[in-house]
Short mmCIF file of C-alpha atoms in Angstrom, two decimals:
data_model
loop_
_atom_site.label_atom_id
_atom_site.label_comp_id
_atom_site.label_asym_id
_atom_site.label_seq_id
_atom_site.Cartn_x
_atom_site.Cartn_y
_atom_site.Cartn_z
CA UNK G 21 141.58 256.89 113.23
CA UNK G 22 139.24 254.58 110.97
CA UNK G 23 138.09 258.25 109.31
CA UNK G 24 141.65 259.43 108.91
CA UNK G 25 142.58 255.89 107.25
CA UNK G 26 139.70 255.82 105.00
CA UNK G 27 140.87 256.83 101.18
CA UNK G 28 144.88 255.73 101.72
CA UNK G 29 147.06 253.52 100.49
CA UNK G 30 150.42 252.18 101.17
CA UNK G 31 153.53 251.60 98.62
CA UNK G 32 155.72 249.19 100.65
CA UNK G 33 158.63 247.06 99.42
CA UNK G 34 161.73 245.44 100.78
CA UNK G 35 165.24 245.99 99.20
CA UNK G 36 168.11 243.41 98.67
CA UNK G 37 170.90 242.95 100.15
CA UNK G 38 169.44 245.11 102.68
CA UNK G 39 172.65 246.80 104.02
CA UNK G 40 173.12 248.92 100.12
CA UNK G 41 170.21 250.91 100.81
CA UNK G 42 169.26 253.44 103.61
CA UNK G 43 167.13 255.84 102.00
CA UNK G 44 164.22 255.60 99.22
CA UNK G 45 162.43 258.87 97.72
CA UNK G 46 159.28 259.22 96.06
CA UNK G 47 158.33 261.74 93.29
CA UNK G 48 155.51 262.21 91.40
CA UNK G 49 156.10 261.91 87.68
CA UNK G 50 154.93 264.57 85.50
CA UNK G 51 155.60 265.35 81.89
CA UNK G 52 158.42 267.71 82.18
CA UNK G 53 159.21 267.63 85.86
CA UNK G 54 158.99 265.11 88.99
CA UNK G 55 157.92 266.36 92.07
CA UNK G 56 159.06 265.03 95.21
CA UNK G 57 156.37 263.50 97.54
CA UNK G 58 158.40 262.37 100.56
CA UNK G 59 160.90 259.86 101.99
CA UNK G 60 161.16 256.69 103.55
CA UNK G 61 164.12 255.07 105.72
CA UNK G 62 164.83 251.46 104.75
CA UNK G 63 165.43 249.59 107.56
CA UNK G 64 167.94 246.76 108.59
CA UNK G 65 165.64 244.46 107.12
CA UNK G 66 165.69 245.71 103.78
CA UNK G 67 162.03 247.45 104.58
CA UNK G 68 160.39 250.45 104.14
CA UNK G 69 157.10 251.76 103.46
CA UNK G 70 154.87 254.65 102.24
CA UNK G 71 151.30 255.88 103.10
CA UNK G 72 149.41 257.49 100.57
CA UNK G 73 146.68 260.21 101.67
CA UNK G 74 143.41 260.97 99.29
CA UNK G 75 145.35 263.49 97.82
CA UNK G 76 147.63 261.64 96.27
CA UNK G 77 146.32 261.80 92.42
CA UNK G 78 146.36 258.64 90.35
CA UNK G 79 149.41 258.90 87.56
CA UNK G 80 153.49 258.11 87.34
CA UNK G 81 155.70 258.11 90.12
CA UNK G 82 158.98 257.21 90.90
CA UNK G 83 161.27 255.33 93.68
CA UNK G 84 164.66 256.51 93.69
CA UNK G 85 167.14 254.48 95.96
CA UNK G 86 170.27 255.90 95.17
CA UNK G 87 172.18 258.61 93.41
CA UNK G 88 172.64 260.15 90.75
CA UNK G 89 169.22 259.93 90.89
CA UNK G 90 168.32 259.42 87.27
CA UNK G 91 170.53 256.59 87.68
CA UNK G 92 168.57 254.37 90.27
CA UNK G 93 165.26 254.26 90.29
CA UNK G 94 162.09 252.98 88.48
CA UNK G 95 158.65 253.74 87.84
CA UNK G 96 155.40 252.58 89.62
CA UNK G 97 151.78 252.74 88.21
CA UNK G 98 149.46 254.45 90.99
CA UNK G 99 145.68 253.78 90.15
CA UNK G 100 144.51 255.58 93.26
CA UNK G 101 142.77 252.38 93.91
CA UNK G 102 144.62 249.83 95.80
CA UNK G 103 148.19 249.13 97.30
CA UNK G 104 151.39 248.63 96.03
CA UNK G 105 153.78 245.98 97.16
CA UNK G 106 157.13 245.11 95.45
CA UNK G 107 160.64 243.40 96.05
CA UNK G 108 163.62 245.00 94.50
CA UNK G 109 166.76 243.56 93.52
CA UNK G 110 170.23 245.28 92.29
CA UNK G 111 170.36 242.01 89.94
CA UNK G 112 167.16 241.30 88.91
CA UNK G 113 165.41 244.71 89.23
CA UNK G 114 161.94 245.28 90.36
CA UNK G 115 159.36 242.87 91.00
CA UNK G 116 155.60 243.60 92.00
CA UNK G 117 153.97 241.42 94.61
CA UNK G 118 151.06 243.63 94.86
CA UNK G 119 149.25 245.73 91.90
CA UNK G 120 147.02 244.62 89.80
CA UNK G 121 148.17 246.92 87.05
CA UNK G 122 151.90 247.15 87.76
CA UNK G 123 151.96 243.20 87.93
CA UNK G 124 149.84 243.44 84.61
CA UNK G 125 152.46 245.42 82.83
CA UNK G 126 155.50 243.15 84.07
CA UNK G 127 153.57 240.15 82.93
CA UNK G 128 152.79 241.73 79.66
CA UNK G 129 156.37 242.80 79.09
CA UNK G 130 157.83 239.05 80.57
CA UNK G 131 155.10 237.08 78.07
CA UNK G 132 156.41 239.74 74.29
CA UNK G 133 160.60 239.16 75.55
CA UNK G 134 159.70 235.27 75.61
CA UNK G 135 157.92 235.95 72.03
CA UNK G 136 161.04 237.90 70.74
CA UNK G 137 163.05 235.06 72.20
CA UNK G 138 161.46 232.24 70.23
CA UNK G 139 161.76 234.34 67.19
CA UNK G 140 165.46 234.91 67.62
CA UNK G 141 165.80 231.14 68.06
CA UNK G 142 163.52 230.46 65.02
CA UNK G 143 166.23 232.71 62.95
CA UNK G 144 169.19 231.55 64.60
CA UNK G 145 168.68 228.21 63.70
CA UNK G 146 167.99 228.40 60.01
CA UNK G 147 165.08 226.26 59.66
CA UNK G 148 163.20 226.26 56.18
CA UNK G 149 160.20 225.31 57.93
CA UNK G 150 157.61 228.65 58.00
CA UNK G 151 154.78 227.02 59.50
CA UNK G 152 156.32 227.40 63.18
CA UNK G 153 157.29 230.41 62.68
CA UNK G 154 154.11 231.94 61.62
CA UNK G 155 152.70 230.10 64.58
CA UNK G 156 155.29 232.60 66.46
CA UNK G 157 153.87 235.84 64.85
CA UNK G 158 150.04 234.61 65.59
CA UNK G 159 151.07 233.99 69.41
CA UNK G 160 152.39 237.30 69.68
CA UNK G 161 149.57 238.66 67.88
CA UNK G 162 147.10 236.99 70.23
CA UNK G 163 149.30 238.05 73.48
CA UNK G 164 148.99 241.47 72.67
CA UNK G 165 145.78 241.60 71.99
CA UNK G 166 144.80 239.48 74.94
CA UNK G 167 147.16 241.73 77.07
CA UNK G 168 145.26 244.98 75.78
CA UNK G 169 142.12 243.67 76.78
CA UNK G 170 142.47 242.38 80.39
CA UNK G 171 144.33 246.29 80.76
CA UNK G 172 141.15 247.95 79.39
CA UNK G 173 140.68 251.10 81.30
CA UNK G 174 143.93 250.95 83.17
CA UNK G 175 147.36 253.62 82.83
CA UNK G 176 148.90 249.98 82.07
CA UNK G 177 147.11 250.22 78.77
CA UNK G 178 149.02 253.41 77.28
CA UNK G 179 152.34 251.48 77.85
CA UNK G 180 151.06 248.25 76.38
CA UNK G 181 149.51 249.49 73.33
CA UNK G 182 152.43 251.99 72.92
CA UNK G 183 154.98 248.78 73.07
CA UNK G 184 152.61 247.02 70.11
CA UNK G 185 155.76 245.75 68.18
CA UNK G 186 155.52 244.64 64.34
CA UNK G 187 153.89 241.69 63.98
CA UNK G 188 154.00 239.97 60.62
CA UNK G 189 151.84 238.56 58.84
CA UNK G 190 153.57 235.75 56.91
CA UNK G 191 156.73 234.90 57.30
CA UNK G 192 159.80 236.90 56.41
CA UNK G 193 163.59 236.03 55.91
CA UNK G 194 165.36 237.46 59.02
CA UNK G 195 167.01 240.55 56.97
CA UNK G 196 163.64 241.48 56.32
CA UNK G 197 161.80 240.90 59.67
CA UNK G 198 164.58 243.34 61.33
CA UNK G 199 164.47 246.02 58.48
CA UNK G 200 160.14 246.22 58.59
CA UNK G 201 160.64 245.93 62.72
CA UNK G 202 163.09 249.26 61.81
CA UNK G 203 160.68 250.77 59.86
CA UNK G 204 157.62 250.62 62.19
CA UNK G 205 159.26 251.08 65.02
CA UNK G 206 157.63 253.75 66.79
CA UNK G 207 154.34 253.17 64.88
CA UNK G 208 152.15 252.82 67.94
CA UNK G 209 154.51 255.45 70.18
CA UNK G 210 152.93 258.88 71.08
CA UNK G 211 155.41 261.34 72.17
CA UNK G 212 152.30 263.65 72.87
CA UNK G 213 151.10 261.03 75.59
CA UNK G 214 151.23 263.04 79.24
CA UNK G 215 151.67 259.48 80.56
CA UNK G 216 154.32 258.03 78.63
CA UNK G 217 155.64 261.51 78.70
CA UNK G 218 155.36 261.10 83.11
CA UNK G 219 157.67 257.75 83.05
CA UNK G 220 160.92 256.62 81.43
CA UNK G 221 159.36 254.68 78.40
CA UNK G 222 159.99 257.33 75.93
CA UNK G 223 163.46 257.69 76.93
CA UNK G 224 163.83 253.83 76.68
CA UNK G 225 162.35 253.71 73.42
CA UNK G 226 164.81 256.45 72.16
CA UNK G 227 167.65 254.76 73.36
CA UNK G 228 166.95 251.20 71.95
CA UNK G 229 166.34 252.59 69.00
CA UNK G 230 169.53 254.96 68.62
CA UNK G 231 171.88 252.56 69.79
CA UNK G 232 169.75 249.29 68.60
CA UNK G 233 169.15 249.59 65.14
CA UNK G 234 172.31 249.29 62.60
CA UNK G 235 172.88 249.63 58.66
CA UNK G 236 175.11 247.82 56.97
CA UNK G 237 175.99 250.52 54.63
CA UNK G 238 176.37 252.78 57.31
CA UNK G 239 179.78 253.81 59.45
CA UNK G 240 179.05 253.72 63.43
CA UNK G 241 179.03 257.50 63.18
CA UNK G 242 176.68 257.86 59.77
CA UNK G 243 174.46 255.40 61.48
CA UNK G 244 173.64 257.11 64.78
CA UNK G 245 172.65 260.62 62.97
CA UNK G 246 170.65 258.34 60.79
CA UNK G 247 168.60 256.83 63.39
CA UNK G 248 168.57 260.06 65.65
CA UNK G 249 166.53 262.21 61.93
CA UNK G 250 164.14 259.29 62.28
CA UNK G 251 163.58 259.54 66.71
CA UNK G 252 163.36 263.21 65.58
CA UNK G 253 161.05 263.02 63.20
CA UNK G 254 158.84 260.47 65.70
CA UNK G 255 158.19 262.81 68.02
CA UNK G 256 157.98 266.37 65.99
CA UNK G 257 154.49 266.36 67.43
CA UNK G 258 155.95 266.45 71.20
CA UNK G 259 155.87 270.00 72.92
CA UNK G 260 159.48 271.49 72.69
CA UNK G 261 159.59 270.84 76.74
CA UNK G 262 159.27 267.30 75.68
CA UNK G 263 161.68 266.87 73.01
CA UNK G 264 164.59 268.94 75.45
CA UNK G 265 164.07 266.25 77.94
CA UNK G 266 164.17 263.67 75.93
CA UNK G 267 167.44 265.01 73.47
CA UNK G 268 168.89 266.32 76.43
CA UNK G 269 169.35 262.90 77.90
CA UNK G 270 170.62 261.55 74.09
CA UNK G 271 173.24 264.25 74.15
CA UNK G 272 174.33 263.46 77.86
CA UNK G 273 174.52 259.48 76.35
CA UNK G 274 177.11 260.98 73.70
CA UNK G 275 179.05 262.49 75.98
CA UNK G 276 179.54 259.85 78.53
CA UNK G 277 180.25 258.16 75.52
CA UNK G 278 182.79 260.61 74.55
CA UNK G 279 180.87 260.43 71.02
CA UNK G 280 181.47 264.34 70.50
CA UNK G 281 180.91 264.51 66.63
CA UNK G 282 177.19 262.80 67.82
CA UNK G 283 176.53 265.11 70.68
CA UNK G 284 177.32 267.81 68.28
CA UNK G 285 175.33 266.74 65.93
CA UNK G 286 172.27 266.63 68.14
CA UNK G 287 172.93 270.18 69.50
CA UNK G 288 173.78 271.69 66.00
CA UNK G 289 170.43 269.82 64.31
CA UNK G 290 168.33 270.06 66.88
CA UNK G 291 168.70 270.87 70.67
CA UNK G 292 170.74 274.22 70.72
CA UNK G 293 167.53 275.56 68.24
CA UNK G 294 165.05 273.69 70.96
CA UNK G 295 166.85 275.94 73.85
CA UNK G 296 167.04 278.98 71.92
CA UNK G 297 162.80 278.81 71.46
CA UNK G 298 162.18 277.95 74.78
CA UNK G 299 164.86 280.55 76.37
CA UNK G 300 166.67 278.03 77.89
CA UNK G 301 170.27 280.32 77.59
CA UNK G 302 171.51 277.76 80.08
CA UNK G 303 171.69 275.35 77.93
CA UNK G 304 172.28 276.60 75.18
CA UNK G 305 175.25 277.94 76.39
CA UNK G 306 176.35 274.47 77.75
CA UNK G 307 175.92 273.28 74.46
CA UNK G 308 177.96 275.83 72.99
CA UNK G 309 180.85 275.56 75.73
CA UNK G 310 180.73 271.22 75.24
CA UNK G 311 181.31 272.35 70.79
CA UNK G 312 184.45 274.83 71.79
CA UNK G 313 186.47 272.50 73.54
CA UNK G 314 185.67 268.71 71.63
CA UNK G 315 188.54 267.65 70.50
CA UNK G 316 190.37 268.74 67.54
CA UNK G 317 189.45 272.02 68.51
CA UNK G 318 192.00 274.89 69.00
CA UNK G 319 191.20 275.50 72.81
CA UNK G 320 189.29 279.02 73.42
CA UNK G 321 192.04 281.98 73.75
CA UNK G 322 192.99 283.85 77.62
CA UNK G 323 195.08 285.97 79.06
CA UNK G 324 197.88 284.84 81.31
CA UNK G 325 201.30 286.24 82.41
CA UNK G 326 204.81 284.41 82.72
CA UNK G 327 207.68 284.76 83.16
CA UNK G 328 210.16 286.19 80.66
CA UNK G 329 213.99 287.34 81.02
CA UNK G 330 213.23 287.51 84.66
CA UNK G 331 209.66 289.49 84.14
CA UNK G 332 206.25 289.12 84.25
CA UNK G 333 204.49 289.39 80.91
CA UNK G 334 201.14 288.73 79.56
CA UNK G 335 200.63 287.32 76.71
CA UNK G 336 197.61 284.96 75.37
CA UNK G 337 197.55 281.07 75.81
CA UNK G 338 197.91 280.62 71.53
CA UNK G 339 201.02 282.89 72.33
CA UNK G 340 202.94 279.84 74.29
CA UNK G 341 205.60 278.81 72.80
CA UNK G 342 207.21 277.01 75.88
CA UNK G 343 206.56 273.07 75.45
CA UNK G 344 205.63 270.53 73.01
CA UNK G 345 202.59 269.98 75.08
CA UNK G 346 200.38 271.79 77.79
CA UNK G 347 197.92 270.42 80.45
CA UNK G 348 195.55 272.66 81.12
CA UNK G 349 193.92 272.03 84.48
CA UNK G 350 190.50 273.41 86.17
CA UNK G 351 190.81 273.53 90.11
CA UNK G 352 189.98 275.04 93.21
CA UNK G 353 191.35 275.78 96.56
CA UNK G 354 188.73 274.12 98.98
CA UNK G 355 188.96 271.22 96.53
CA UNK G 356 189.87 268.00 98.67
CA UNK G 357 189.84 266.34 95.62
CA UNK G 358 191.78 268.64 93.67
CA UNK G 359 194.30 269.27 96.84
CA UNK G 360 194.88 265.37 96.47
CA UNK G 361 195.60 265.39 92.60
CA UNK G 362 197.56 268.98 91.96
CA UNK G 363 200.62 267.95 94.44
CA UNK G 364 200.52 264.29 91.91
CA UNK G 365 200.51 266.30 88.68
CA UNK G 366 203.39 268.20 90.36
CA UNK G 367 205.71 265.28 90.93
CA UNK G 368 204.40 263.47 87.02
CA UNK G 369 205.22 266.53 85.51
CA UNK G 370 208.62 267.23 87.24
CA UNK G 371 209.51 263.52 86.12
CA UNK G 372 208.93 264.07 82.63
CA UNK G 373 211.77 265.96 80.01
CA UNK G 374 212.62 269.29 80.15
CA UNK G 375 210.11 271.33 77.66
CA UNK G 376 207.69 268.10 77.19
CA UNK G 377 204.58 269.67 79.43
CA UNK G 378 203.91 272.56 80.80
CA UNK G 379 200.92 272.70 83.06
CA UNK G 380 198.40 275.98 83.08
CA UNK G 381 196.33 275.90 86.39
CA UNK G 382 193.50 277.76 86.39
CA UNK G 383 192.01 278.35 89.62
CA UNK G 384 188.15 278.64 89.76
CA UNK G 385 187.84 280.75 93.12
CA UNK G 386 184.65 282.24 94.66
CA UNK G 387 186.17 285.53 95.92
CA UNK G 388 186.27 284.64 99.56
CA UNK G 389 188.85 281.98 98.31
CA UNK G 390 191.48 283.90 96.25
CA UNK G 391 193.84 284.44 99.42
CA UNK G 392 193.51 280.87 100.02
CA UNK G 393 194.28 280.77 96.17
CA UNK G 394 197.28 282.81 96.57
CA UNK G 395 198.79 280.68 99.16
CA UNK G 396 198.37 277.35 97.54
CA UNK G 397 199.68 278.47 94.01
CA UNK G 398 202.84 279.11 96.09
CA UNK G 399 203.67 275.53 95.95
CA UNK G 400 203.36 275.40 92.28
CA UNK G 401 205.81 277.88 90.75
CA UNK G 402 206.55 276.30 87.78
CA UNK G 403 203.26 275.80 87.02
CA UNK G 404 201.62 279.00 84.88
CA UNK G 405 198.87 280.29 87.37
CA UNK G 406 195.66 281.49 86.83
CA UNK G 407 192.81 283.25 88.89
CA UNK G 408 189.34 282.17 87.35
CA UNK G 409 187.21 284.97 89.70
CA UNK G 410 183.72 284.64 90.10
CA UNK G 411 183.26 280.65 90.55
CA UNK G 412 181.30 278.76 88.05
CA UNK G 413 180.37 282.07 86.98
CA UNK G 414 183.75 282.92 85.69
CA UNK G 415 184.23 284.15 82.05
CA UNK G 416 187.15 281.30 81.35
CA UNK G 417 184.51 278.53 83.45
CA UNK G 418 181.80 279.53 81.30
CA UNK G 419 184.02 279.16 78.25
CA UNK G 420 185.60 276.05 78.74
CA UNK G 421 181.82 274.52 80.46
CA UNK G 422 183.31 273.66 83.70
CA UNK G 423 180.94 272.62 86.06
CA UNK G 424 183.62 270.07 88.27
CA UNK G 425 187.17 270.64 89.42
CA UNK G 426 189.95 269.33 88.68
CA UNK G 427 188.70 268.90 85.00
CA UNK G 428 191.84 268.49 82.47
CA UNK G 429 192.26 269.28 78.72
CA UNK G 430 195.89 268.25 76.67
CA UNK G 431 196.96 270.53 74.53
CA UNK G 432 199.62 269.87 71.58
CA UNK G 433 202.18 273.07 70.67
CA UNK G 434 199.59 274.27 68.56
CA UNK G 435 196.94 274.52 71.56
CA UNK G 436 194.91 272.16 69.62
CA UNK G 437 192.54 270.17 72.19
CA UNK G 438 194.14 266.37 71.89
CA UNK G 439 192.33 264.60 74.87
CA UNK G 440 190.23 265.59 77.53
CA UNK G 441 190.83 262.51 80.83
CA UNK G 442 188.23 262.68 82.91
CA UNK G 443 191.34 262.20 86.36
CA UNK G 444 194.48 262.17 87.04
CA UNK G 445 195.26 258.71 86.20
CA UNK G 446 193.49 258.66 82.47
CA UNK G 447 196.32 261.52 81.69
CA UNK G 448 199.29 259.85 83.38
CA UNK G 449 198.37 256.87 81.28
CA UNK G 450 197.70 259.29 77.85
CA UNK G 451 201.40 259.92 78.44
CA UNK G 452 202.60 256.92 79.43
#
């Protein structure tokens, strides 16, 4: 047993409140990919541990506690050299008890926020007095340099030296300490770094800086492709791996953010050109599905068939000419979600006026569902049905990018995309 013990290490930690966590994974963190190590129950008492075998290379790796998993989790420095011990927090976050070069880096980033602070405060209070103020730039100044020498040698040092902020040196007027700490932003940040490429500081970095820095001569929108050229231009030494990661998250931002003239932006300018070199048709055909049906957009054409003077007929959807508006819904038999919300757009529908909505339900169905498919639709006859064969993998799913069910898209009469509510309740209330 001592032989077998000799070389490891242990990543331990205790959660709080104990009771939100059960489970905690660890990857390994590498530029373009995390690979998972193993798992760890956490235990009543908030507990759980990990043992670390000789094998386990020094580098980036990464707790995740909950899902989605790019959601919840955080990054720990591994030296290969000593244990790691650490409290976390859903309020306060992450705290290392044991690490030399973990606690290093949370000290190091605790000491520059306090030096930011005091700044802030310096400007926020108008004084005319400068000599405090440069006293503020020459304590940051010494902190970082202070801070890069006790890391010497470490993985801590890459983040540290990559975080260097601008640091005057005499003092500005706040308009122009914020426009040089614009300009130099990413001065010291290399998007070629396989470390700072293995964590989540690049992606922070991007982020702050996209939805941190503002122009006053610039609109919202004019502002966000302004500062999304310059994190372009920042890393246009990255490998094209990097730079999809790293968009690829931006875009995903703009969408939850239902910014669609930004996330098309960033696939016109950049990403969908990014996919099409690395041969990514995946996503570039995401990205191309996300541009048909933003708003504003006339919604991509399909067949369907209705009823006429007491006959079926097909026609095409930009062929309706039955309401003033049309909610087109993605769904699917096994569904329990959709099986909850298809019988409640029923009954809303039913209670609005005659020739106000008329719903199109297109069912994505695996093949082994259609019967199942055929039965349910029975319940909906004054909805127009239609069969979306072949799953995700349908023509129409692939079209519209549906990757959930339901998924809903208003139409006006002129099958112009108006609003796309992510449930049931966002379109009751687009109506209401």
């Amino acid at each position: 047993m001592p032989v077998f013990m000799f070389g490891q290490h242990t990543i331990k930690g205790t959660f709080s409140p104990a009771q939100d966590y059960n489970v905690v994974l660890l990857y390994k963190v590498k530029p373009t990919i995390s690979e998972y190590i193993t798992s760890a129950e956490v235990n009543s008492e908030g507990k759980f541990g990990f043992l670390l075998d000789s094998t386990a290379t020094k580098g980036m790796y990464r707790l995740v506690y909950a899902i989605p998993q790019e959601d919840f989790n955080f990054d720990i420095i591994y030296n290969g050299k000593e244990d790691i011990e650490l409290k976390f927090n859903s309020e306060t976050g992450v705290k290392f008890t044991k690490s030399s070069e973990n606690k290093m880096l949370a000290s190091y980033h605790n000491s520059m926020s306090a030096v930011v602070h005091s700044i802030s405060n310096y400007y926020a209070s108008e004084k005319k007095d400068t000599t405090a103020l440069k006293g503020i730039y020459k304590a940051q100044g010494q902190a970082q340099l202070s801070y890069e020498k006790a890391a010497s040698g470490t993985l801590a040092l890459q983040f540290i030296k990559a975080n260097k902020p601008y640091i005057p040196t005499k003092a500005l007027s706040a308009q122009n300490y914020i426009a040089k700490l614009k300009t130099h932003y990413f001065d010291y940040v290399d998007f070629t770094n396989p470390t700072l490429q293995s964590s989540a500081f690049l992606e922070e970095k991007m982020l702050s800086y996209v939805f941190g820095m503002t122009s006053k001569d610039l609109n919202e929108v004019d502002n966000y492709k302004a500062n999304i050229d310059v994190v372009y231009k920042a890393m246009a030494k990255a490998p094209n791996e990097v730079k999809r990661m790293l968009l690829l998250d931006l875009w995903q931002e703009m969408v939850d953010l239902k910014q669609e003239e930004i996330a098309n932006y960033i696939s016109d300018k950049y990403l969908r050109d990014i996919g099409l070199a690395l041969e990514d048709h995946e996503l570039v055909n995401a990205l191309n599905a996300y541009k048909r049906v933003s708003l504003g957009n006339k919604a991509p054409d399909f067949e369907l068939s209705v009823t006429e003077n007491g006959k079926k007929v097909n026609k095409k959807l930009s062929q309706l000419n039955l309401a003033k508006q049309y909610i087109l819904v993605f769904w699917n038999s096994s569904c329990s979600h959709c099986l909850d919300e298809i019988p409640q757009l029923k009954t809303f529908v039913n209670g609005l006026g005659k020739g106000e909505v008329k719903v199109i339900a297109v069912g994505i169905e695996a093949e082994e569902e259609i019967e199942a498919w055929k039965k349910e639709i029975k319940k909906y006859p004054e909805f127009i049905n239609v069969l979306g064969s072949g799953k995700w993998g349908s023509k129409i799913a692939e079209t519209y990018g549906i990757v959930e069910t339901p998924t809903y898209f208003i139409l006006n009469a002129q099958k112009e995309i108006i609003e796309k509510p992510d449930q049931l309740d966002d379109l009751v209330d687009f109506f209401e």
